[in-house]
Amino acid sequence: MGPLARPVGIHLAAVDAPAPDEESLAVTERLILAADVGATHTRALVVAATTNATVHEASYLNAEHGSLHEILAGFIAAPEVSAVDGRFVSASLAVAGPTDGLHCRMTNLSWDIDARDLVQRLAMPTVRLLNDVQAAAYGVGQLTTSEMVRLQAGSVVAGAPRLVVAPGSGLGIGFAIGHPSGYVAYASEAGHADFAPNDETQAELLEHLRGRFGHVSWERVLSGPGLASIFEFLVIRRQAAVTADLVQDVERRGGAAVTEAALSGGQVTARAALTIFLEAYGALAGNLALTLMPRGGIYLAGGIAPRILDAMRDGTFMKAFLAKGRFGELVSQFPVHVVLGRNPSLLGAAMIGRHFAD
């Protein structure tokens, strides 16, 4: 990834605290706190501002904690962090929801995150919020080829737009645009745009989901809960054969249970649900490719794609991606990757933190 242009729409939240004296600045390590705050997990990272060396990294189940402050306060008090003779100079938090840089009401978790409050509670000089997929659009540029699986080679154009589509607990979509000084990443809420069916089965699915939710967004289909909803549709509306044990497992664990059953090979209905998911996923990615023309690459991130890698590679996703009529040849030119390695949202958050600390 080229030089980082100053991100747009990320504001500074600062606390009126005494500045460290010059002697302490000379002998302490400057530290960056970064976090990827999703609906299910919070992943936190401390890196050295100068060397980018990892000091400490940990993952937390949000359901086991009352607030983000509780998680981060415990994280920065960990022995691995305390053992470093350091001081925090910046915190950058990637959050799963729309944000103005200062506040975020999480979309799929009942947390309100306020940067100014965290400045006070964590005794941080600055805290910045950015959307998690915006952060991922920065972070994918730091991944190596070994951390991705290529679904389509395409032809990479330096400085061309990059697209990130990330189904997980929700559906995140973000992109990065090349500027003379580097890439600038942007969030979107395109996951909440209207779901558009592509065949009769998907049209029936849309009708089923309308009866349940009213408005049906892409996220209602392309997410962990969405995969469970597709399975439910096949059982209820299509009267597909399924075991009582699997129904109970899906009720308890949602889309993860559908995925496991589909990939085990023994559950036809679960596999059918996953096929519908892949067809919708490919169609949406193709639509976004036509919208953005991402010759810099399409990155399929989030929690689901790596878990269903074999299914992502079986041709179902790419067939739907390329089914764009006269423009199928055009979308065949865009590089498409599944992200497997380091968390790009966490990488992007740390990158923003380092940028503003310099």
Coordinates of C-alpha atoms in Angstrom, one line a residue:
M1 CA 0.0 0.0 0.0
G2 CA 1.3 3.5 -0.9
P3 CA 1.5 6.4 1.5
L4 CA -1.5 7.1 3.7
A5 CA -3.5 10.1 2.8
R6 CA -5.1 11.9 5.7
P7 CA -8.5 10.1 6.2
V8 CA -11.6 12.1 5.8
G9 CA -14.2 12.4 8.5
I10 CA -12.1 11.1 11.5
H11 CA -12.1 13.7 14.3
L12 CA -9.9 14.2 17.3
A13 CA -11.2 13.7 20.8
A14 CA -8.7 15.1 23.3
V15 CA -8.7 15.4 27.1
D16 CA -7.2 18.4 28.9
A17 CA -4.5 16.5 30.7
P18 CA -1.0 17.7 31.5
A19 CA 1.5 16.9 28.8
P20 CA 4.3 14.4 29.8
D21 CA 7.5 16.2 30.7
E22 CA 10.4 16.1 28.2
E23 CA 12.4 13.7 30.2
S24 CA 9.7 11.1 30.3
L25 CA 9.2 11.5 26.5
A26 CA 12.8 10.6 26.0
V27 CA 12.8 7.3 28.0
T28 CA 9.4 5.8 27.3
E29 CA 8.1 3.9 24.3
R30 CA 5.3 5.5 22.4
L31 CA 2.3 3.1 22.2
I32 CA -0.7 2.8 19.9
L33 CA -4.0 1.2 21.1
A34 CA -6.0 -0.3 18.2
A35 CA -9.2 -2.3 18.3
D36 CA -11.7 -3.9 16.0
V37 CA -15.1 -3.8 17.8
G38 CA -17.6 -6.1 16.1
A39 CA -21.0 -7.3 17.2
T40 CA -19.6 -10.6 18.6
H41 CA -15.9 -10.0 19.3
T42 CA -13.6 -7.1 20.2
R43 CA -10.0 -7.7 19.1
A44 CA -7.5 -5.4 20.7
L45 CA -3.9 -4.6 19.8
V46 CA -1.0 -2.5 21.3
V47 CA 1.9 -1.7 18.9
A48 CA 5.0 0.4 19.3
A49 CA 4.5 3.7 17.3
T50 CA 8.1 3.7 16.1
T51 CA 8.7 0.1 15.1
N52 CA 5.1 -1.2 14.6
A53 CA 6.1 -4.1 16.8
T54 CA 3.3 -5.9 18.5
V55 CA 3.3 -5.5 22.3
H56 CA 0.1 -7.3 23.1
E57 CA -2.9 -8.7 21.3
A58 CA -6.1 -10.3 22.6
S59 CA -9.7 -11.2 21.6
Y60 CA -12.8 -10.8 23.8
L61 CA -16.4 -12.1 23.6
N62 CA -18.5 -9.0 23.9
A63 CA -21.3 -10.9 25.6
E64 CA -19.0 -11.6 28.5
H65 CA -18.5 -7.8 29.2
G66 CA -20.7 -4.9 30.0
S67 CA -19.0 -2.3 27.8
L68 CA -16.1 -1.5 25.5
H69 CA -14.5 0.5 28.3
E70 CA -14.4 -2.6 30.5
I71 CA -12.7 -4.6 27.8
L72 CA -10.1 -2.0 26.9
A73 CA -9.3 -1.0 30.5
G74 CA -8.6 -4.6 31.3
F75 CA -6.6 -5.0 28.1
I76 CA -4.2 -2.1 28.6
A77 CA -3.7 -3.2 32.2
A78 CA -2.5 -6.6 31.2
P79 CA 1.0 -7.6 32.3
E80 CA 2.2 -7.7 28.7
V81 CA 1.5 -4.0 28.4
S82 CA 2.5 -3.0 31.9
A83 CA 5.9 -4.6 31.4
V84 CA 6.7 -2.1 28.6
D85 CA 8.1 1.2 29.7
G86 CA 5.6 3.1 27.5
R87 CA 3.0 5.7 27.3
F88 CA 0.0 5.7 25.0
V89 CA -0.1 8.5 22.4
S90 CA -3.1 7.5 20.4
A91 CA -6.1 5.1 20.3
S92 CA -7.9 4.2 17.1
L93 CA -11.0 2.0 17.3
A94 CA -12.7 0.4 14.3
V95 CA -16.4 0.0 15.1
A96 CA -19.2 -1.9 13.5
G97 CA -21.6 0.9 12.7
P98 CA -21.8 4.4 11.3
T99 CA -19.7 6.9 13.1
D100 CA -18.7 10.6 12.8
G101 CA -15.4 9.9 14.4
L102 CA -16.6 10.7 17.9
H103 CA -19.7 8.5 18.5
C104 CA -21.1 5.2 17.3
R105 CA -24.3 3.4 18.1
M106 CA -23.4 -0.2 17.2
T107 CA -25.7 -1.6 14.6
N108 CA -25.9 -5.2 15.9
L109 CA -24.9 -4.7 19.5
S110 CA -26.6 -2.5 22.2
W111 CA -23.4 -0.4 22.8
D112 CA -23.1 3.3 22.4
I113 CA -19.4 4.2 22.0
D114 CA -18.2 7.8 22.7
A115 CA -14.7 8.7 22.0
R116 CA -14.7 11.6 24.5
D117 CA -15.9 9.3 27.2
L118 CA -13.1 6.8 26.4
V119 CA -10.5 9.6 26.5
Q120 CA -11.5 10.3 30.1
R121 CA -12.0 6.7 31.3
L122 CA -8.9 5.2 29.7
A123 CA -6.7 8.3 30.2
M124 CA -5.8 8.4 26.6
P125 CA -4.6 11.6 24.9
T126 CA -6.7 10.9 21.8
V127 CA -9.3 8.4 20.7
R128 CA -10.6 8.2 17.2
L129 CA -13.4 6.1 15.9
L130 CA -13.7 4.8 12.3
N131 CA -16.0 2.3 10.7
D132 CA -14.7 -1.2 10.8
V133 CA -14.9 -1.9 7.1
Q134 CA -13.4 1.5 6.4
A135 CA -10.5 0.4 8.5
A136 CA -10.4 -2.9 6.6
A137 CA -10.1 -1.0 3.3
Y138 CA -6.9 0.5 4.8
G139 CA -5.7 -2.8 6.2
V140 CA -6.0 -5.0 3.2
G141 CA -3.1 -3.1 1.6
Q142 CA -0.8 -4.5 4.4
L143 CA -1.7 -8.1 3.7
T144 CA 0.7 -10.5 2.0
T145 CA -0.3 -12.8 -0.8
S146 CA 0.0 -15.7 1.7
E147 CA -2.8 -14.2 3.8
M148 CA -5.3 -14.3 0.9
V149 CA -6.7 -16.9 -1.5
R150 CA -7.3 -15.7 -5.0
L151 CA -10.6 -16.6 -6.7
Q152 CA -9.9 -14.5 -9.8
A153 CA -6.6 -13.1 -11.0
G154 CA -7.8 -10.2 -13.0
S155 CA -5.5 -7.4 -13.8
V156 CA -4.4 -5.1 -10.9
V157 CA -4.1 -1.4 -11.7
A158 CA -2.0 0.5 -9.2
G159 CA -3.9 3.3 -7.4
A160 CA -7.3 2.0 -8.7
P161 CA -10.2 1.6 -6.2
R162 CA -10.3 -1.3 -3.7
L163 CA -13.5 -2.9 -2.5
V164 CA -14.1 -4.8 0.7
V165 CA -17.2 -6.9 1.3
A166 CA -17.3 -8.5 4.7
P167 CA -20.2 -10.7 5.9
G168 CA -20.1 -11.7 9.5
S169 CA -22.5 -10.9 12.3
G170 CA -23.6 -8.2 9.9
L171 CA -22.6 -7.1 6.4
G172 CA -19.9 -4.5 6.1
I173 CA -19.0 -2.8 2.8
G174 CA -16.2 -0.3 2.4
F175 CA -13.8 1.0 -0.3
A176 CA -10.6 2.9 -0.8
I177 CA -9.8 5.4 -3.5
G178 CA -6.3 6.2 -4.7
H179 CA -5.0 9.8 -4.2
P180 CA -1.6 11.2 -5.1
S181 CA -0.6 10.9 -1.5
G182 CA -2.0 7.4 -1.1
Y183 CA -5.3 5.7 -0.5
V184 CA -8.2 7.2 1.4
A185 CA -10.8 4.7 2.7
Y186 CA -14.5 5.3 3.1
A187 CA -17.3 3.5 4.9
S188 CA -20.7 2.8 3.4
E189 CA -23.9 1.3 4.7
A190 CA -24.6 -0.5 1.4
G191 CA -25.3 -3.7 3.4
H192 CA -28.6 -2.1 4.4
A193 CA -29.7 -1.4 0.8
D194 CA -32.6 -3.4 -0.6
F195 CA -31.9 -7.0 -1.2
A196 CA -32.5 -7.8 -4.9
P197 CA -33.4 -11.4 -5.8
N198 CA -31.9 -13.0 -8.9
D199 CA -34.1 -16.1 -9.4
E200 CA -37.4 -17.6 -8.2
T201 CA -36.0 -19.1 -5.1
Q202 CA -34.5 -15.8 -4.0
A203 CA -37.8 -14.1 -4.8
E204 CA -39.6 -16.5 -2.5
L205 CA -36.9 -15.9 0.1
L206 CA -37.5 -12.1 -0.2
E207 CA -41.2 -12.6 0.3
H208 CA -40.5 -14.8 3.4
L209 CA -38.2 -12.3 4.9
R210 CA -40.6 -9.4 4.3
G211 CA -43.1 -11.2 6.4
R212 CA -40.6 -11.3 9.2
F213 CA -38.7 -8.0 8.9
G214 CA -40.7 -5.7 6.7
H215 CA -37.7 -4.1 4.9
V216 CA -35.3 -6.7 3.7
S217 CA -31.7 -5.5 3.3
W218 CA -28.7 -7.5 1.9
E219 CA -27.6 -7.9 5.5
R220 CA -30.7 -9.9 6.2
V221 CA -29.3 -12.5 3.7
L222 CA -25.6 -12.1 3.8
S223 CA -24.6 -12.5 7.4
G224 CA -24.5 -15.2 10.1
P225 CA -28.2 -14.5 11.0
G226 CA -29.0 -14.2 7.3
L227 CA -27.6 -17.7 6.6
A228 CA -29.8 -19.0 9.5
S229 CA -32.8 -17.2 7.9
I230 CA -32.2 -18.9 4.6
F231 CA -32.1 -22.3 6.3
E232 CA -35.4 -21.4 8.1
F233 CA -36.9 -20.4 4.8
L234 CA -36.1 -23.7 3.2
V235 CA -37.5 -25.6 6.2
I236 CA -40.7 -23.6 6.5
R237 CA -41.5 -22.4 3.0
R238 CA -40.0 -25.2 1.0
Q239 CA -40.6 -27.9 3.6
A240 CA -37.1 -29.3 3.1
A241 CA -36.2 -32.4 4.9
V242 CA -34.1 -31.8 8.0
T243 CA -33.3 -33.4 11.3
A244 CA -34.7 -32.1 14.6
D245 CA -31.2 -32.0 16.0
L246 CA -30.0 -29.7 13.2
V247 CA -33.1 -27.4 13.6
Q248 CA -32.3 -27.1 17.3
D249 CA -28.6 -26.5 16.6
V250 CA -29.5 -23.7 14.2
E251 CA -31.8 -22.1 16.7
R252 CA -29.0 -22.2 19.3
R253 CA -26.0 -21.2 17.2
G254 CA -27.4 -19.6 14.1
G255 CA -25.5 -19.5 10.9
A256 CA -22.4 -21.3 12.3
A257 CA -24.5 -24.4 12.7
V258 CA -25.7 -24.2 9.1
T259 CA -22.1 -23.7 7.9
E260 CA -20.8 -26.7 9.8
A261 CA -23.7 -28.9 8.6
A262 CA -23.3 -27.8 5.0
L263 CA -19.5 -28.4 4.9
S264 CA -19.8 -31.8 6.6
G265 CA -21.6 -33.1 3.5
G266 CA -24.4 -34.9 5.2
Q267 CA -27.0 -32.2 5.4
V268 CA -28.6 -31.5 2.0
T269 CA -30.8 -28.6 3.3
A270 CA -27.9 -26.9 5.0
R271 CA -25.9 -27.2 1.8
A272 CA -28.8 -25.7 -0.2
A273 CA -28.9 -22.8 2.2
L274 CA -25.2 -22.2 1.8
T275 CA -25.6 -22.3 -2.0
I276 CA -28.2 -19.6 -1.9
F277 CA -25.9 -17.6 0.3
L278 CA -23.0 -17.9 -2.1
E279 CA -25.2 -17.0 -5.1
A280 CA -26.4 -13.9 -3.4
Y281 CA -22.9 -13.0 -2.2
G282 CA -21.5 -13.3 -5.6
A283 CA -24.3 -11.3 -7.2
L284 CA -23.8 -8.5 -4.7
A285 CA -20.1 -8.4 -5.1
G286 CA -20.5 -8.3 -8.9
N287 CA -23.0 -5.4 -8.5
L288 CA -20.6 -3.5 -6.4
A289 CA -17.8 -4.2 -8.8
L290 CA -19.8 -2.6 -11.6
T291 CA -20.5 0.3 -9.3
L292 CA -17.0 1.0 -8.1
M293 CA -14.8 -0.5 -10.9
P294 CA -12.3 -1.8 -8.3
R295 CA -9.3 -2.7 -10.4
G296 CA -7.2 -2.4 -7.3
G297 CA -8.9 -5.6 -6.0
I298 CA -12.0 -7.0 -4.3
Y299 CA -11.3 -8.4 -0.8
L300 CA -13.8 -10.8 0.7
A301 CA -13.3 -10.3 4.4
G302 CA -15.3 -10.8 7.6
G303 CA -15.8 -13.9 9.7
I304 CA -17.8 -16.1 7.2
A305 CA -15.7 -16.2 4.0
P306 CA -12.6 -17.9 5.6
R307 CA -14.8 -20.5 7.3
I308 CA -16.4 -21.5 4.0
L309 CA -13.3 -21.3 1.9
D310 CA -13.9 -24.6 0.1
A311 CA -17.4 -23.6 -0.8
M312 CA -16.1 -20.2 -1.9
R313 CA -13.8 -22.0 -4.3
D314 CA -16.3 -24.4 -5.8
G315 CA -17.4 -22.0 -8.5
T316 CA -20.9 -21.0 -7.2
F317 CA -19.7 -17.6 -5.9
M318 CA -17.8 -16.7 -9.1
K319 CA -20.5 -17.9 -11.4
A320 CA -22.9 -15.4 -9.7
F321 CA -20.3 -12.7 -9.7
L322 CA -19.7 -13.0 -13.4
A323 CA -23.4 -13.3 -14.4
K324 CA -23.6 -9.6 -15.5
G325 CA -24.8 -10.2 -19.1
R326 CA -22.9 -8.0 -21.6
F327 CA -20.6 -6.8 -18.8
G328 CA -19.5 -10.3 -17.6
E329 CA -16.2 -9.8 -19.5
L330 CA -15.6 -6.5 -17.7
V331 CA -16.0 -8.0 -14.2
S332 CA -13.8 -10.9 -15.1
Q333 CA -10.9 -8.3 -15.1
F334 CA -11.2 -7.5 -11.4
P335 CA -8.9 -9.3 -8.9
V336 CA -10.9 -11.2 -6.3
H337 CA -9.4 -12.5 -3.0
V338 CA -10.7 -14.2 0.2
V339 CA -8.9 -12.7 3.2
L340 CA -7.6 -15.4 5.5
G341 CA -4.7 -13.9 7.4
R342 CA -4.4 -11.0 9.9
N343 CA -7.5 -9.0 10.7
P344 CA -7.6 -6.1 8.2
S345 CA -9.8 -3.9 10.4
L346 CA -7.3 -4.2 13.2
L347 CA -4.4 -3.5 10.9
G348 CA -6.2 -0.5 9.5
A349 CA -7.1 0.9 12.9
A350 CA -3.4 0.5 14.0
M351 CA -2.3 2.2 10.8
I352 CA -4.6 5.2 11.5
G353 CA -3.3 5.4 15.0
R354 CA 0.3 5.5 13.9
H355 CA -0.4 8.0 11.2
F356 CA -1.9 10.5 13.6
A357 CA 0.8 9.8 16.2
D358 CA 3.5 10.9 13.8

